[in-house]
Amino acid sequence: MLYEHDPMGPIARFFAPLAGYGVTITQFFQPTATESYPFEPAVLQPRFHGRHQLNRYADGLEKCIGCELCAWACPADAIFVEAASNTPEAQFSPGERFGAVYQINYLRCIFCGFCIEACPTRALTMGHDFEIAKFDRESEIFEKDDILVPLSEGMLQPPHPMVEGLSDGDYYRGAVVGATQAQVDWVREHRPEDESLATVKVVDYPQEALK
């Protein structure tokens, strides 16, 4: 017989579908969970992967060193980086090189986050901005100026020398907490019209911190 070894009796078998319908019917009386975006801001999780950003150190120098590891790690080939050498007259980042050209093609990017995992200096991170839809394809290729974060209050606009007495390794380890008077004097001598001179906050480093 078809139901000879069926553990469910005929009555239980008859009401089994009704139990499933009961779950559906009870949801009719629950509050609606649908978000009203774009009329209300979207609720994002703290680790949401949005638009990329290139970060700075506390004195204003850029964290990107142009190593191209982010481009190599990208599975969608969405990142293009071209490095250039820092010089005493144009120091944009600690160390020898900086990212002169930085492009992200958001027509290819899949927001996987592999690029930020590959970055050795935490220069590249992902924020919460996801409203990047454009009306033409060219606008979806973000340049360095679109990705580089603006100066925070107290920072000094590069290029300018590194904090005197500190190496690029000290920068990577978080020893830099702001601009020094020597950096401010250098910018004032070479770019007296620089607007960041009016808002920069000079930090006095302990002598033991400067080698």
Backbone as a ProteinNet text record, in pm:
[ID]
protein_1_A
[PRIMARY]
MLYEHDPMGPIARFFAPLAGYGVTITQFFQPTATESYPFEPAVLQPRFHGRHQLNRYADGLEKCIGCELCAWACPADAIFVEAASNTPEAQFSPGERFGAVYQINYLRCIFCGFCIEACPTRALTMGHDFEIAKFDRESEIFEKDDILVPLSEGMLQPPHPMVEGLSDGDYYRGAVVGATQAQVDWVREHRPEDESLATVKVVDYPQEALK
[TERTIARY]
85.5	0	89.2	41.8	125.7	167.3	74.7	102.9	122	161.3	171.9	278	391.9	500.4	511.8	410.3	411.5	387.8	483.7	464.6	351.2	308.7	200.5	66.3	-25.6	-159.6	-234.8	-347.4	-423.8	-466.7	-497.8	-541	-423	-305.5	-187.2	-146.1	-161.6	-126.2	-220.6	-344.2	-442.3	-412.6	-371.6	-348.4	-205.6	-116.1	22.4	32.5	-35.7	-28	-82.6	-185.2	-242.9	-142.7	-54	47.8	140.8	176.7	260.4	188.5	63.3	-15.5	-30.4	-34.5	-48.7	68.5	189.3	307.2	294.9	248.3	233	125.9	13.9	-96.4	-58.2	18.1	57	146.2	220.9	307.9	229	102.5	20.4	1.2	7.6	-22.9	103.6	221.4	346.9	382.1	461.7	503.3	583.1	565.2	634.8	782.6	869	1014.4	1075.7	994.2	1046.8	1102	1223.4	1281.6	1223.5	1211.5	1152.4	1258.7	1371.6	1474.4	1422.2	1444.2	1533.1	1466.5	1342.4	1273.3	1326	1382.1	1446.2	1585.2	1682.6	1818.9	1821.4	1904.3	1917.8	1992.9	1956.2	2022.2	2136.6	2259.8	2377.5	2447.6	2504.2	2581.1	2718.3	2780.3	2910.5	3017.6	3013.5	3116.2	3069.5	2972.6	2923	3033.9	3046.2	3146.6	3086.3	3118.4	3072.8	3187.8	3178.3	3279.8	3415.6	3521.5	3656.8	3700.7	3801.4	3861.9	4010.2	4091	4233.8	4257.5	4321.7	4334	4467	4475	4593.3	4644.4	4769.1	4823.1	4783.4	4809.8	4763.5	4827.8	4943.7	5006.2	4965.6	4883.1	4833.2	4893.4	5006.7	5066.9	4976	4983.2	4897.2	4953	4861.9	4904.5	4941.9	4888	4914.8	5060.1	5130	5269.2	5285.4	5174.8	5181.3	5235.1	5214.6	5271	5194.1	5071.1	4986.2	4935.1	4952.6	4902.3	4750.3	4683.4	4537.4	4494.3	4567.2	4534.1	4558	4665.2	4694.1	4590.8	4538.8	4443.3	4302.3	4273.3	4136.5	4098.1	3995.5	3956.2	3883.5	3837.3	3762.4	3846.5	3974.1	4063.5	4003.9	3956.3	3888.5	3978.7	4100.3	4187.7	4311.6	4346.6	4469.3	4548.8	4674.7	4761.5	4890.9	4935.4	5064.2	5141.4	5257.5	5336.2	5433.3	5476.4	5580.7	5670.1	5788.4	5885.9	5867.1	5875.4	5880.2	6015.6	6016.6	6140.8	6142	6257.9	6260.9	6171.6	6150.9	6065	5918.2	5889.3	5750	5734.6	5713.9	5695.5	5546	5481.9	5337.9	5302.9	5394.9	5370.4	5501.2	5497.4	5623.3	5693.4	5824.2	5897.6	5936.4	5956.1	6011.3	5907	5788.5	5692.6	5554.8	5471.7	5332.6	5247.1	5118.8	5028.3	4995.1	5064	5040.9	4908.4	4877.3	4751.2	4679.3	4553.1	4474.7	4333.3	4294	4162.6	4090.4	3960.9	3875.5	3758	3742	3633	3514.5	3414.2	3299.5	3200.4	3229.7	3152.6	3199.6	3319.7	3374.9	3376.4	3393.3	3411	3293.3	3325.7	3222.8	3217.4	3292.6	3289.2	3320.1	3416.7	3453.1	3542.3	3618.2	3704.6	3843.3	3877	4010	4118.7	4087.9	4186.8	4227.2	4130.7	4163.9	4237.3	4215	4289.8	4435.3	4459.2	4594.3	4677.1	4613.7	4684.9	4773	4905.9	4994.5	4995.6	4945.5	4951	4812.9	4710.5	4572.5	4537.4	4597.2	4566.7	4428.2	4389	4261.9	4162.4	4050.9	3941.9	3811.8	3705.1	3574.3	3477.3	3411.3	3318.7	3176.3	3081.3	2939.6	2867.4	2940.3	2877.4	2851.9	2726.3	2692.6	2616.4	2589.9	2513.3	2608.7	2655.3	2755.2	2704.6	2575	2520.4	2527.3	2574.1	2587.5	2508.2	2499.8	2425.3	2514.7	2646.8	2736.8	2849.8	2906.5	3005.8	3135.6	3174.7	3299.9	3299.6	3183	3175.1	3188.8	3179.2	3193.7	3339.2	3430.8	3573.2	3621.3	3639.7	3677.8	3829.1	3870.2	4011.9	4057.6	4186.6	4242.4	4176	4149.6	4086.6	3946.4	3880.7	3747.7	3752.4	3864.6	3875.9	3953.3	4050.4	4133.3	4049.9	4057.7	3977.4	4026.9	3937.7	3981.5	4065.3	4134.3	4211.6	4118.2	4153.5	4080.1	4131.4	4058.4	4096.9	4234.4	4323.3	4456.5	4562	4523.6	4621	4683.1	4799.8	4872.5	4873.6	4837.3	4826.7	4963.1	4977.9	5103.6	5112.7	5230.8	5352.9	5423.8	5487.3	5573.6	5659.2	5769.4	5857.1	5786.7	5845.4	5798.5	5833	5772.6	5808.2	5956.4	6028.7	6173	6209.1	6304.6	6349.1	6272	6164	6085.3	6103.9	6094.7	6106.7	5968.8	5965.5	5837.6	5780.6	5868.2	5820.3	5749.2	5796.1	5728.3	5589.4	5577.6	5445.9	5353.4	5400.9	5316.7	5275.3	5361.2	5331.8	5245.9	5207.5	5116.1	5182.1	5310.5	5380.1	5347.4	5291.2	5263.2	5125.3	5120.4	4993.8	4957.6	5040.1	5010	5131.9	5113.5	5220.8	5309.6	5435.1	5530.9	5553.4	5620.1	5646.9	5739.4	5832.8	5924	5847.9	5748.9	5668.2	5588.7	5533.3	5457.1	5547.2	5667.5	5760.5	5798	5813.1	5848.6	5737.5	5613.6	5500.9	5487.2	5506.6	5495	5601.5	5718	5825	5798.2	5745.8	5728.3	5589.5	5488.2	5351.6	5283.5	5322.8	5267.7	5117.6	5060.8	4917	4835	4899.3	4828.8	4725.1	4600.5	4491.1	4501.8	4567	4576.4	4665.7	4747.4	4831	4747.8	4628.7	4543.4	4476.6	4468.5	4395.6	4482.5	4609.5	4695.4	4719.4	4728.5	4757.1	4895.6	4985.5	5122.9	5130.6	5201.9	5217.9	5364.6	5390.2	5525.8	5548.7	5642	5672.3	5773.9	5760.6	5864.7	5997.8	6106	6236.8	6267.2	6215.9	6245.4	6176	6070.8	5999.8	6071.1	6157.5	6232.1	6372.3	6410.3	6541.5	6646.7
-119.2	0	124.2	230.8	349.6	411.3	420.1	486.9	387	266	162.8	198.4	254.6	288.5	439.7	515.1	660.5	692.2	763.8	794.8	893.2	969.3	1066.6	998.3	1027.3	975.7	1055.7	1010	1082.9	1220.9	1236.8	1369.4	1466.6	1421.5	1508.2	1545	1447.3	1473.3	1576.4	1578.6	1673.5	1815	1829	1962.7	2014.1	1931.6	1974.8	2098.3	2102.8	2225.2	2348.2	2328.9	2442.5	2504.7	2420.5	2474.7	2569.5	2531.4	2620.2	2747.5	2737.5	2856.6	2945.3	2883.7	2962.8	3056.5	3009	3095.4	3213.8	3187.4	3295.6	3394.4	3342.7	3430.4	3518.6	3464.8	3546	3663	3648.3	3757.2	3874.8	3850.1	3960	4068.6	4030.4	4123.7	4177	4145.6	4196	4329.2	4413.7	4541.2	4518.3	4604.6	4593.1	4626.5	4539.3	4558.2	4624.3	4657.9	4717.4	4857.5	4887	5019.8	5114.6	5241.4	5342.6	5422.3	5358.3	5426.2	5449.6	5566.3	5675.8	5785.4	5764.1	5867.6	5873	5762.3	5757.6	5698.3	5742.6	5688.7	5537.5	5470.3	5326.2	5292.1	5183.3	5136.1	5043.5	5084	5008.2	4948.3	4832.2	4767.5	4833.2	4825.2	4891.3	4847.4	4722.2	4671.9	4671.2	4753.1	4762.6	4807.5	4744.6	4779.3	4875.7	5004.5	5105.8	5157.1	5282	5341.4	5345.9	5327.9	5328.1	5469.5	5476.4	5603.8	5582.8	5678.2	5678.5	5770.2	5718.3	5788.8	5863.2	5946.6	6027.3	6000.2	6040	6040.6	6170.6	6176.8	6291	6422.4	6417.1	6542.1	6581.4	6498.1	6530	6448.9	6382.4	6300.8	6183.6	6140.6	6032.3	5897.2	5804.1	5671.2	5581.7	5608.5	5523.7	5540.1	5425.8	5427.8	5375.1	5355.1	5314.2	5174.8	5083.6	4949.1	4861.8	4897.1	4827.4	4691.9	4660.6	4532.8	4524.8	4638.1	4638.4	4601.5	4652.7	4622.2	4474.6	4417.5	4276	4187.6	4231.7	4149.7	4157.4	4257.4	4277.3	4167.5	4088.2	3980.7	4032.3	4156.1	4212.1	4306.7	4321.5	4411.5	4551.6	4600.3	4729.9	4844	4813.1	4915.7	4933.1	5058.5	5092	5190.2	5155.7	5240.6	5265.3	5389.3	5424.1	5504.5	5454	5517	5618.6	5709.1	5805.9	5821.6	5873.2	5885.9	6016.9	6008	6128.7	6195.9	6327.1	6404	6501.5	6554.2	6653.3	6773.7	6805.7	6919.4	6881.3	6751.9	6707.2	6573.1	6579.1	6459.1	6445.9	6347.2	6329.2	6219.8	6125.5	6015.9	5978.6	5905.9	5860.8	5760.3	5758.1	5660.3	5713	5619	5653.4	5687.4	5625.1	5641.3	5678.7	5728.1	5758.3	5723.1	5712.2	5680.7	5805.3	5824.4	5943	5932	5812.3	5786.3	5675	5696.4	5593.4	5597.5	5488.9	5481.8	5355.5	5369.3	5253.8	5258.7	5152.3	5141.3	5073.7	5151.9	5097	5024.7	5022.1	4936.1	4790.6	4771.7	4638	4596	4691.2	4659.4	4577.6	4471.7	4387.1	4406.1	4504	4540	4420.3	4339.7	4220.6	4253.9	4364.6	4403.5	4340.8	4263.8	4204	4311.5	4424	4530.4	4588.9	4607.6	4666.3	4566.2	4437.2	4336.3	4331.3	4362	4356.3	4479.4	4590.6	4716.8	4708.3	4727.1	4712	4831.2	4945.7	5066.4	5114.5	5037.6	5076.9	5208.1	5229	5349.5	5340.9	5220.8	5202	5135	5199.8	5143.1	5166.4	5110.3	5124.8	5187.6	5293.8	5364.6	5317.2	5403	5368.9	5435.1	5506	5572.9	5471.2	5450.8	5356.7	5423.8	5551.4	5621.9	5676.4	5587.5	5624.7	5601.9	5580.2	5558.3	5687.7	5677.5	5792.2	5766.6	5869.9	5860.8	5838.8	5827.8	5796.9	5710.1	5630.6	5531.8	5596.6	5709.4	5772.6	5817.6	5857.4	5906	5795.3	5669.5	5557.7	5518.1	5584.2	5563	5674.9	5642.6	5742.1	5761.1	5887.4	5922	5941.9	5966.3	5983.4	6098	6207.9	6322.6	6289	6191.1	6151.5	6059.8	5990.4	5889.5	5940	6027.6	6076.8	6159.5	6126	6195.6	6339	6432.8	6571.3	6582.5	6693.8	6718.9	6730.3	6662.1	6680.2	6804.8	6848.9	6969.9	6950.7	7043.9	7038.1	6981.6	6918.8	6861.4	6967.7	6933.4	7023.3	6964.9	7046.6	6999.5	6958.4	6833	6795.4	6856.2	6859.6	6795.4	6876.4	6804	6863.2	6751.7	6784	6679.7	6596.1	6479.3	6396.4	6463.4	6413.2	6462.9	6438.3	6543	6532.1	6430.2	6343.2	6243.1	6112.5	6105.9	5983.5	5920.8	5789	5715.9	5676.6	5618.5	5572.3	5460.6	5380.2	5276.6	5334.4	5449.1	5515.2	5562.2	5606.5	5644.4	5524.3	5411	5292.2	5241.1	5261.8	5213.5	5309.9	5421.9	5514	5615.1	5643.9	5737.9	5883.1	5909.8	6047.6	6088.6	6197.1	6244.9	6384.6	6443.9	6576.9	6638.4	6758.7	6830.1	6902.7	6921.9	6992.7	7133.8	7215.9	7352.5	7356.1	7259.8	7255.5	7227.3	7141.2	7115	7238.8	7306.5	7427.9	7534.1	7548.6	7648.3	7614.9	7484.8	7446	7482.9	7454.1	7488	7638.9	7710.4	7856.1	7916	7855.2	7905.6	7874.6	7754.5	7711.9	7743.2	7745.9	7774.7	7865.8	7990.2	8079.7	8102.1	8073.5	8093.6	7971.6	7863.9	7739.7	7765.2	7726.6	7753.4	7671.5	7554.9	7472.4	7534.8	7633.3	7700.4	7773	7813.5	7887.4	7797	7667.5	7577	7466.8	7458.5	7350.9	7365	7250.3	7245.6	7185.4	7262.2	7218.2	7129.6	7018.2	6922.6	6918.2	6922.9	6909.5	6763.5	6697.8	6558.8	6548	6450.6	6428.4	6395.4	6440.3	6418	6270	6186.3	6043.9	5980.1	6047.5	5993.4	6025	6126	6166.9	6109.2	6033.7	5969.9	6066.1
0	0	0	-62.3	-81	51.1	149.5	276.2	390.7	357.7	460.8	563.9	516.9	608.8	629.8	593.6	611.4	757.6	826.2	968.4	993.1	890.7	907.5	882.9	971.2	951.7	847.7	805	702	747	875.1	924.3	922.5	969.7	971.2	830.3	738.1	599.6	538.4	582.1	528.5	576	704	759	737.9	684.7	664.1	573.7	459.8	378	448.9	532.2	603.1	700.5	757.4	847.4	771.8	650.1	569.8	531.3	495.1	464.3	586.3	703.8	826.1	846.8	815.3	827.1	732.1	611	513	556.7	606	644.6	763.2	858.2	973.8	933.7	823	778.6	723.8	686.3	636.1	740.7	867	975.6	1043	987	1040.8	974.6	1043.8	983.4	854.9	759	631.3	648.7	597.2	610.3	488.2	389.1	267	294.3	244.6	260.2	156.1	193.2	105.6	32.2	1	-77.3	-219.8	-279	-238	-155.8	-116.1	-38.1	105.1	153.2	283.6	266.1	347.6	333.3	355	277	291	419.1	482.2	603.3	561.5	590.2	548.2	669	649	753.9	767	885.9	905.8	807	762	671	525.8	494.5	357.4	263.3	148	48.5	-53.4	-38.1	-131.7	-216.6	-256.5	-344	-273.7	-352.4	-298	-260.5	-173.8	-141.3	-110.9	-154.1	-124.7	-5.6	97	223.9	236.4	339	366.4	507.8	529.7	665.4	735.2	863.6	942.8	902.4	835.1	791.4	650.3	585.5	451.9	340.1	363	258.1	223.3	97.5	50.4	95.1	125.9	168.5	51	-66	-182.2	-225.8	-243	-285.1	-428.1	-497.8	-637.5	-659.1	-564	-576.3	-675.1	-705.6	-803.2	-754.4	-627.1	-576.5	-586.1	-569.7	-581.3	-722.8	-821.6	-960.9	-991.6	-935.9	-958.7	-889.7	-775.4	-700.7	-756.8	-838.4	-888.1	-987.4	-958.5	-1051.8	-1175.1	-1170.4	-1282.6	-1367.8	-1334	-1408.1	-1416.3	-1301.8	-1298.9	-1253	-1208.6	-1150.6	-1236.9	-1260.1	-1332.3	-1248.2	-1220.6	-1139.1	-1215.1	-1211.8	-1270.7	-1167.7	-1128.9	-1024.1	-1081	-994.5	-1028.5	-906.7	-927.7	-819	-743.7	-612	-530.5	-546.6	-537.3	-542.8	-425.6	-390.5	-281.5	-308	-435.6	-468.8	-476.9	-486.8	-500.5	-430.1	-297.9	-217.2	-188.2	-253.4	-236.9	-136.7	-115.3	-22.5	44.4	156.2	216.6	125.4	131.2	51.7	-84.7	-176.8	-307.1	-412	-407.4	-515.9	-462.9	-552.6	-521.7	-642.5	-621.9	-731.7	-811.7	-923.3	-1006.4	-1080.4	-1128.9	-1198.5	-1124.2	-1093.9	-1026.5	-1083.8	-1149	-1211.3	-1165.2	-1142.2	-1114	-1209.9	-1286	-1382.3	-1313.2	-1277.2	-1205.1	-1296.3	-1425.5	-1514.2	-1501.5	-1445	-1425.7	-1279.4	-1190.3	-1048	-994.7	-918.5	-858.3	-707.2	-654.1	-512.1	-421.8	-463.9	-386.4	-267.6	-274.7	-164.6	-168.6	-272.8	-280.4	-286.2	-347.7	-362.3	-227.6	-137.6	-7.8	80.3	57.6	131	84.5	-42.3	-96.7	-63.9	-30.6	-9.2	115.7	103.5	219.5	313.8	270.5	353.6	398.1	370.5	401.5	332.5	215	138.5	77.3	34.9	-33.9	59.6	81.7	160	84.8	137.1	72.7	171.7	128.2	213.9	195.3	228.1	222.1	105.6	21.3	-92.5	-204	-238.6	-345.6	-458.9	-448	-550.3	-655.4	-743.1	-843.5	-985.5	-1001.5	-1135.6	-1216.6	-1340	-1428.6	-1556.4	-1639.7	-1764.5	-1885.4	-1864.5	-1974.7	-1921.2	-2008.5	-1969.1	-1919.9	-1979.6	-1942	-1796.3	-1745.9	-1608.4	-1505.7	-1548.5	-1456.6	-1436.1	-1505.2	-1481.9	-1389.8	-1264	-1163.9	-1166	-1168.6	-1165.5	-1021	-1004.7	-870.4	-795.1	-863.9	-797.8	-746.5	-809.3	-765.4	-644.1	-626.4	-521.8	-400.4	-421.4	-311.9	-214.9	-86.4	13.3	27.7	54.5	76.2	203.5	216.1	337	456.6	563.9	688.8	758.8	858.3	931.5	995.1	970.1	1027.7	936.5	825	732.8	643.7	588.4	500.5	360.1	262.5	124.1	70.4	22.1	-42.7	-182.4	-242.2	-192.5	-85.1	5.9	107.5	165.9	231.5	286	392.6	420.3	530.5	663.2	770.5	903.8	925.6	960.3	974.1	1083.7	1050	1145.2	1140	1061.4	1051.1	913.2	907.9	782.7	731.8	612	560.3	647.3	708.2	799.6	920.1	968.5	1081	1039.5	916.7	866	866.8	814.6	804.9	943.3	1041.3	1177.1	1257.3	1197.6	1263.9	1354.8	1332.4	1419.2	1387.8	1270.6	1228.6	1277.5	1352.8	1409	1359.9	1275.5	1224.5	1158.3	1107.5	1038	1137.8	1099.1	1183.3	1129.5	1210.9	1169.7	1048.7	1040.6	926	796.8	802.8	683.5	644.1	742.4	714.4	652.6	706.5	652.6	508.7	478	340.9	244	280.4	193.1	180.2	289.4	284.1	193.7	188	101.6	-44.7	-73.1	-211.9	-267.4	-178.5	-224	-121.8	-116.9	-14.1	-28.2	-145.2	-165.8	-127.5	-81.2	-48.9	60.9	34.4	128.5	256.5	251.1	371.8	478.2	441.4	540.7	645.3	609.1	702.9	805.7	778.2	867.5	926.2	885.7	933.5	1083.8	1150.6	1294.2	1314	1370	1390	1513.2	1501.3	1610.1	1650.2	1780.2	1832.7	1871.5	1802.7	1830.2	1942	2030.9	2132.7	2066.5	2126.7	2067.9	2052.2	2144.1	2133.6	2015.4	1961.9	1846.4	1716.5	1719	1599.8	1606.2	1507.5	1506.3	1454.8
[MASK]
+++++++++++++++++++++++++++++++++++++++++++++++++++++++++++++++++++++++++++++++++++++++++++++++++++++++++++++++++++++++++++++++++++++++++++++++++++++++++++++++++++++++++++++++++++++++++++++++++++++++++++++++++++

